[in-house]
Structures are given as structure tokens and as C-alpha cells.
XYZ file of N, CA and C in Angstrom:
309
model
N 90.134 88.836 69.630
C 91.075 89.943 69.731
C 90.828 90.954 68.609
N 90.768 90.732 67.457
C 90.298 91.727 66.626
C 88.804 91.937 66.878
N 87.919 91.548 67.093
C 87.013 92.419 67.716
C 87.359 93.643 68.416
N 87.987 93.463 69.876
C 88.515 94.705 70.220
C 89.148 95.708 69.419
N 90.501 95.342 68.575
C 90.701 96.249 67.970
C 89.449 97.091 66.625
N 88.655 96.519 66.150
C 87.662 97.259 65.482
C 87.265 98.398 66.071
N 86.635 97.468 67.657
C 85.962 98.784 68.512
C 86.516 99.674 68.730
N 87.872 99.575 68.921
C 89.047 100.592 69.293
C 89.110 101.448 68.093
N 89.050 101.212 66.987
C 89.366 101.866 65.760
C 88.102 102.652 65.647
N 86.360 101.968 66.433
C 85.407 103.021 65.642
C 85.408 103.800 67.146
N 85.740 104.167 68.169
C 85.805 104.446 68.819
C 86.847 105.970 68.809
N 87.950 105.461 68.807
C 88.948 106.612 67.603
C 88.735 107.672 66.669
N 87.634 106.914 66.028
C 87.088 107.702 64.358
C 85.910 108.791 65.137
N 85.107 108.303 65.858
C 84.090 108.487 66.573
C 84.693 109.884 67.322
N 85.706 109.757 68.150
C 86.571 110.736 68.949
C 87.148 111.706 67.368
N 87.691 111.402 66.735
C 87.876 112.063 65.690
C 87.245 113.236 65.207
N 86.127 112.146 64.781
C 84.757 113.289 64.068
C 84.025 114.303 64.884
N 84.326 113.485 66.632
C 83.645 114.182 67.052
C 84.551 115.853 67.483
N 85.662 115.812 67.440
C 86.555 117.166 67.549
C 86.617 117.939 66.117
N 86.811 117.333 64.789
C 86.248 117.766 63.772
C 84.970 118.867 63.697
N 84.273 118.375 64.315
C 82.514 118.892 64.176
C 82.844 119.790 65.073
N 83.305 120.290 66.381
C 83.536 120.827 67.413
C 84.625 121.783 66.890
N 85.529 121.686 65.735
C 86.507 122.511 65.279
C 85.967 123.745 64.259
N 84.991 122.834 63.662
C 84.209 123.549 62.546
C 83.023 124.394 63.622
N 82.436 123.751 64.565
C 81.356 124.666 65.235
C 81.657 126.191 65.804
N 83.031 125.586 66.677
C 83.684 126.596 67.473
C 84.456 127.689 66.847
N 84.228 128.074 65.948
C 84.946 129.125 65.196
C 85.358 130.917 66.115
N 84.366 130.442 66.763
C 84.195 131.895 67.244
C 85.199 132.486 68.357
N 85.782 133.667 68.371
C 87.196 134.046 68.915
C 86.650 134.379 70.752
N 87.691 133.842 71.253
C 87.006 133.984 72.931
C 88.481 135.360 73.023
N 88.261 135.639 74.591
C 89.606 136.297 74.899
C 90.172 135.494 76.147
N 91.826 135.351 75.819
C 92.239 134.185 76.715
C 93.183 134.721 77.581
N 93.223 134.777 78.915
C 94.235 135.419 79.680
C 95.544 134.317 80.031
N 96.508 134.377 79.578
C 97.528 133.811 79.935
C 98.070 134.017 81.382
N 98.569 135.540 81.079
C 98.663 136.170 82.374
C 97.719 137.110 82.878
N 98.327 137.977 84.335
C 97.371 138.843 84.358
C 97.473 140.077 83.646
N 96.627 140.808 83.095
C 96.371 141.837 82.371
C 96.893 141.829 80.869
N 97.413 140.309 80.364
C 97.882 139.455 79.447
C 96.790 138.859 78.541
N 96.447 139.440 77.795
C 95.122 138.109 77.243
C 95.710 138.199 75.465
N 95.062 137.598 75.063
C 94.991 137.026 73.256
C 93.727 136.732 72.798
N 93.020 137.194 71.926
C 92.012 136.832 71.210
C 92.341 135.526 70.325
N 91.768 133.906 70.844
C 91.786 132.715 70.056
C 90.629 132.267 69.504
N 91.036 131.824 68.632
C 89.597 130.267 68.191
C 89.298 129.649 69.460
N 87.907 129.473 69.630
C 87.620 128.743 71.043
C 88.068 127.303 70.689
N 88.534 126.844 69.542
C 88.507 124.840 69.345
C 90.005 124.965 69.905
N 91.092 126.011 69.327
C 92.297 126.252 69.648
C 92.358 125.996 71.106
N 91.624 127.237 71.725
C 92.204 127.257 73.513
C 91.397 125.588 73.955
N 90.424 124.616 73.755
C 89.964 123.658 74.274
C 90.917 122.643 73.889
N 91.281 122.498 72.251
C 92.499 121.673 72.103
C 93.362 121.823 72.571
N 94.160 123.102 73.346
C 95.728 123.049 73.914
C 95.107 122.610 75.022
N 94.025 123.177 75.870
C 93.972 122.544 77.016
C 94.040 121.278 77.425
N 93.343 120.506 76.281
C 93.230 119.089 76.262
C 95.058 118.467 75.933
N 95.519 119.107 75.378
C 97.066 118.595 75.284
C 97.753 118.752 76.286
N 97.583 119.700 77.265
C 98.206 120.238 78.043
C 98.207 119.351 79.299
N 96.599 118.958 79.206
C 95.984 117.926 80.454
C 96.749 116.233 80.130
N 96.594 115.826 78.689
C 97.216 114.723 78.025
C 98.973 114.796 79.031
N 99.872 115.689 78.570
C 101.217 116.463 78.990
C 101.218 116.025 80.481
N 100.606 116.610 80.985
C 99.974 116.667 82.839
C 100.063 115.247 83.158
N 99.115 114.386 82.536
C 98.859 113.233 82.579
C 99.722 112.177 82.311
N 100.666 112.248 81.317
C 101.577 111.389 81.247
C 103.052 111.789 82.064
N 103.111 112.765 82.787
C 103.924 113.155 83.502
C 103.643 112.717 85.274
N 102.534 113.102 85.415
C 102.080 112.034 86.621
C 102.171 110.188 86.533
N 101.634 109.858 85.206
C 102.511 108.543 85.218
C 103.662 108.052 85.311
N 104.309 109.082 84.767
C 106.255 108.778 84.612
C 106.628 108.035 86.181
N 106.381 108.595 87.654
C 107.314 107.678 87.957
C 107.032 106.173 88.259
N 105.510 106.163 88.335
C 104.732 104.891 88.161
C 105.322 103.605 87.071
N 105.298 104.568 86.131
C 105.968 103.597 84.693
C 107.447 102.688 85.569
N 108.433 103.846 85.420
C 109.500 103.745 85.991
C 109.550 102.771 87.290
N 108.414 102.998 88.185
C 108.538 101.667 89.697
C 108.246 100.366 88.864
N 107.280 100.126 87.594
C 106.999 98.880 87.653
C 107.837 98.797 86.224
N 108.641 99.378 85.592
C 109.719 98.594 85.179
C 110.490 98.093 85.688
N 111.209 98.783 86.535
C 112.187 98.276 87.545
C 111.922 97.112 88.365
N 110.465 96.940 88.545
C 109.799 95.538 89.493
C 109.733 94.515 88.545
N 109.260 94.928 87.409
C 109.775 93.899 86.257
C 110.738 93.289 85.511
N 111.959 94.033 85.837
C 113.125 93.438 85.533
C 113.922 92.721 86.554
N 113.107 93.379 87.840
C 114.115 92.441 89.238
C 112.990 91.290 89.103
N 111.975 90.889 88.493
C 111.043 89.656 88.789
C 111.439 89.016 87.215
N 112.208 89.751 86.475
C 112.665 88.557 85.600
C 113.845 87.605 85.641
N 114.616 88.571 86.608
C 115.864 88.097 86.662
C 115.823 87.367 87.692
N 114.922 87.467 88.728
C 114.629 86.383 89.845
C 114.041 85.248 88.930
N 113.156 85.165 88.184
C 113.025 83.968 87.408
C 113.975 83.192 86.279
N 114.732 84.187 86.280
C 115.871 83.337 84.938
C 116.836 82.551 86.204
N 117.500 83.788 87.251
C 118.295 82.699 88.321
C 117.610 81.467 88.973
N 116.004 81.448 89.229
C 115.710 80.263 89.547
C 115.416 79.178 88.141
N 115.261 79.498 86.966
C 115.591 78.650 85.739
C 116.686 78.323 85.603
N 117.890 78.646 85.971
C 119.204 78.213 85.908
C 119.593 77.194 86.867
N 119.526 77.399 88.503
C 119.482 76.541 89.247
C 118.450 75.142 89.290
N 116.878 75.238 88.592
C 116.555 74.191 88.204
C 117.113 73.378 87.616
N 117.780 74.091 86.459
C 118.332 73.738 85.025
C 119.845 72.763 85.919
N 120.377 73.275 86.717
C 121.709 72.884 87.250
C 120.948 71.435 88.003
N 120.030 72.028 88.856
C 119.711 70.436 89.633
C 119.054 69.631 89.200
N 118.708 69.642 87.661
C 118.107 68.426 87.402
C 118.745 67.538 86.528
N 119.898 68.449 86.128
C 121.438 67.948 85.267
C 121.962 66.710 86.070
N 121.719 65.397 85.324
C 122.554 64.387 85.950
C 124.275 64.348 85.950
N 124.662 64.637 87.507
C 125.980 64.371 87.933
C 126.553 63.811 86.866
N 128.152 64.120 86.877
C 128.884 63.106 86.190
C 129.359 61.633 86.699
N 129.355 60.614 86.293
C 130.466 59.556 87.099
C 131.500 59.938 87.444
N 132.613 59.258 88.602
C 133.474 59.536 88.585
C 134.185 58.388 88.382
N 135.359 58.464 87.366
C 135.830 57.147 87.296
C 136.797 56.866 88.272
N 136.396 55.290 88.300
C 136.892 54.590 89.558
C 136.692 54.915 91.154
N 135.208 55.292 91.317
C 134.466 55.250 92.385
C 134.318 54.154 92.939
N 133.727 52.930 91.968
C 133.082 51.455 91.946
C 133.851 50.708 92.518
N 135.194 50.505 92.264
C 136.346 49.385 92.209
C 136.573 49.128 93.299
């Protein structure tokens, strides 16, 4: 298991450096149209980083209701397993005597 996490960490650093180097390269000002006949002169690392946030944004918003179905499937499949742990729990509980059944 820590293996993985290493890789994960140089993997990270790796993604890191590599937007670093790409921040420092890209210096140079593009023109960006927001709207039409709307534009702004940016840093080209600027307009590629919002885009990339924007897509990140996008992306975890298309997951949302996904998340949401399999929580909900996960809490009705826990609680189906605690009610069948309880009823085990009940039927394997030895009965009480009753006194003066025997006599």
C-alpha cells in the first residue's frame, strides 16, 4: 500500500512541475473572447489553467448525482445488513425456560 501512495505522490510532483514549466513558458498574452465582440488580453498559462478548472468544476458536477445514487444504495445495503444481523442475533439467542412447563 505505500508503494502506491509514493507513486501517487511522484506522479503529483511530476503533474506539478510539469504546469510550473508550462507557467513559466507560456508567458505570452493571447486575446480571449468571453463574449462576442468581448475579448481580454491574458497570460496564455492563465486562460489554459481556468479552463482546466472549469473542466475539473464540469466534471465534478456531472458526478454529483452519481455520488448521491450510490450513497443512498449504500446506506439502504447497510441497513439491510444490520436488520439481518439483528434477526440472526435474535434467532440464535437461546429461548428462555418457562417455569413449570416440565411438571
Amino acid at each position: 500500500m505505500k508503494f502506491f501512495k509514493i507513486i501517487s505522490l511522484i506522479i503529483k510532483l511530476f503533474i506539478l512541475l510539469l504546469l510550473l514549466v508550462l507557467a513559466f513558458i507560456n508567458t505570452n498574452r493571447v486575446n480571449f473572447a468571453y463574449l462576442p465582440g468581448q475579448e481580454v488580453q491574458l497570460p496564455l498559462i492563465v486562460v489554459m489553467f481556468s479552463m482546466f478548472v472549469i473542466g475539473a468544476v464540469f466534471g465534478m458536477f456531472a458526478m454529483f448525482g452519481r455520488i448521491l445514487r450510490l450513497r443512498s444504495e449504500n446506506n439502504r445495503l447497510r441497513h439491510e445488513v444490520e436488520k439481518t444481523a439483528r434477526l440472526t442475533t435474535q434467532d440464535l439467542s437461546a429461548p428462555q425456560p418457562i417455569e413449570g412447563a416440565h411438571k
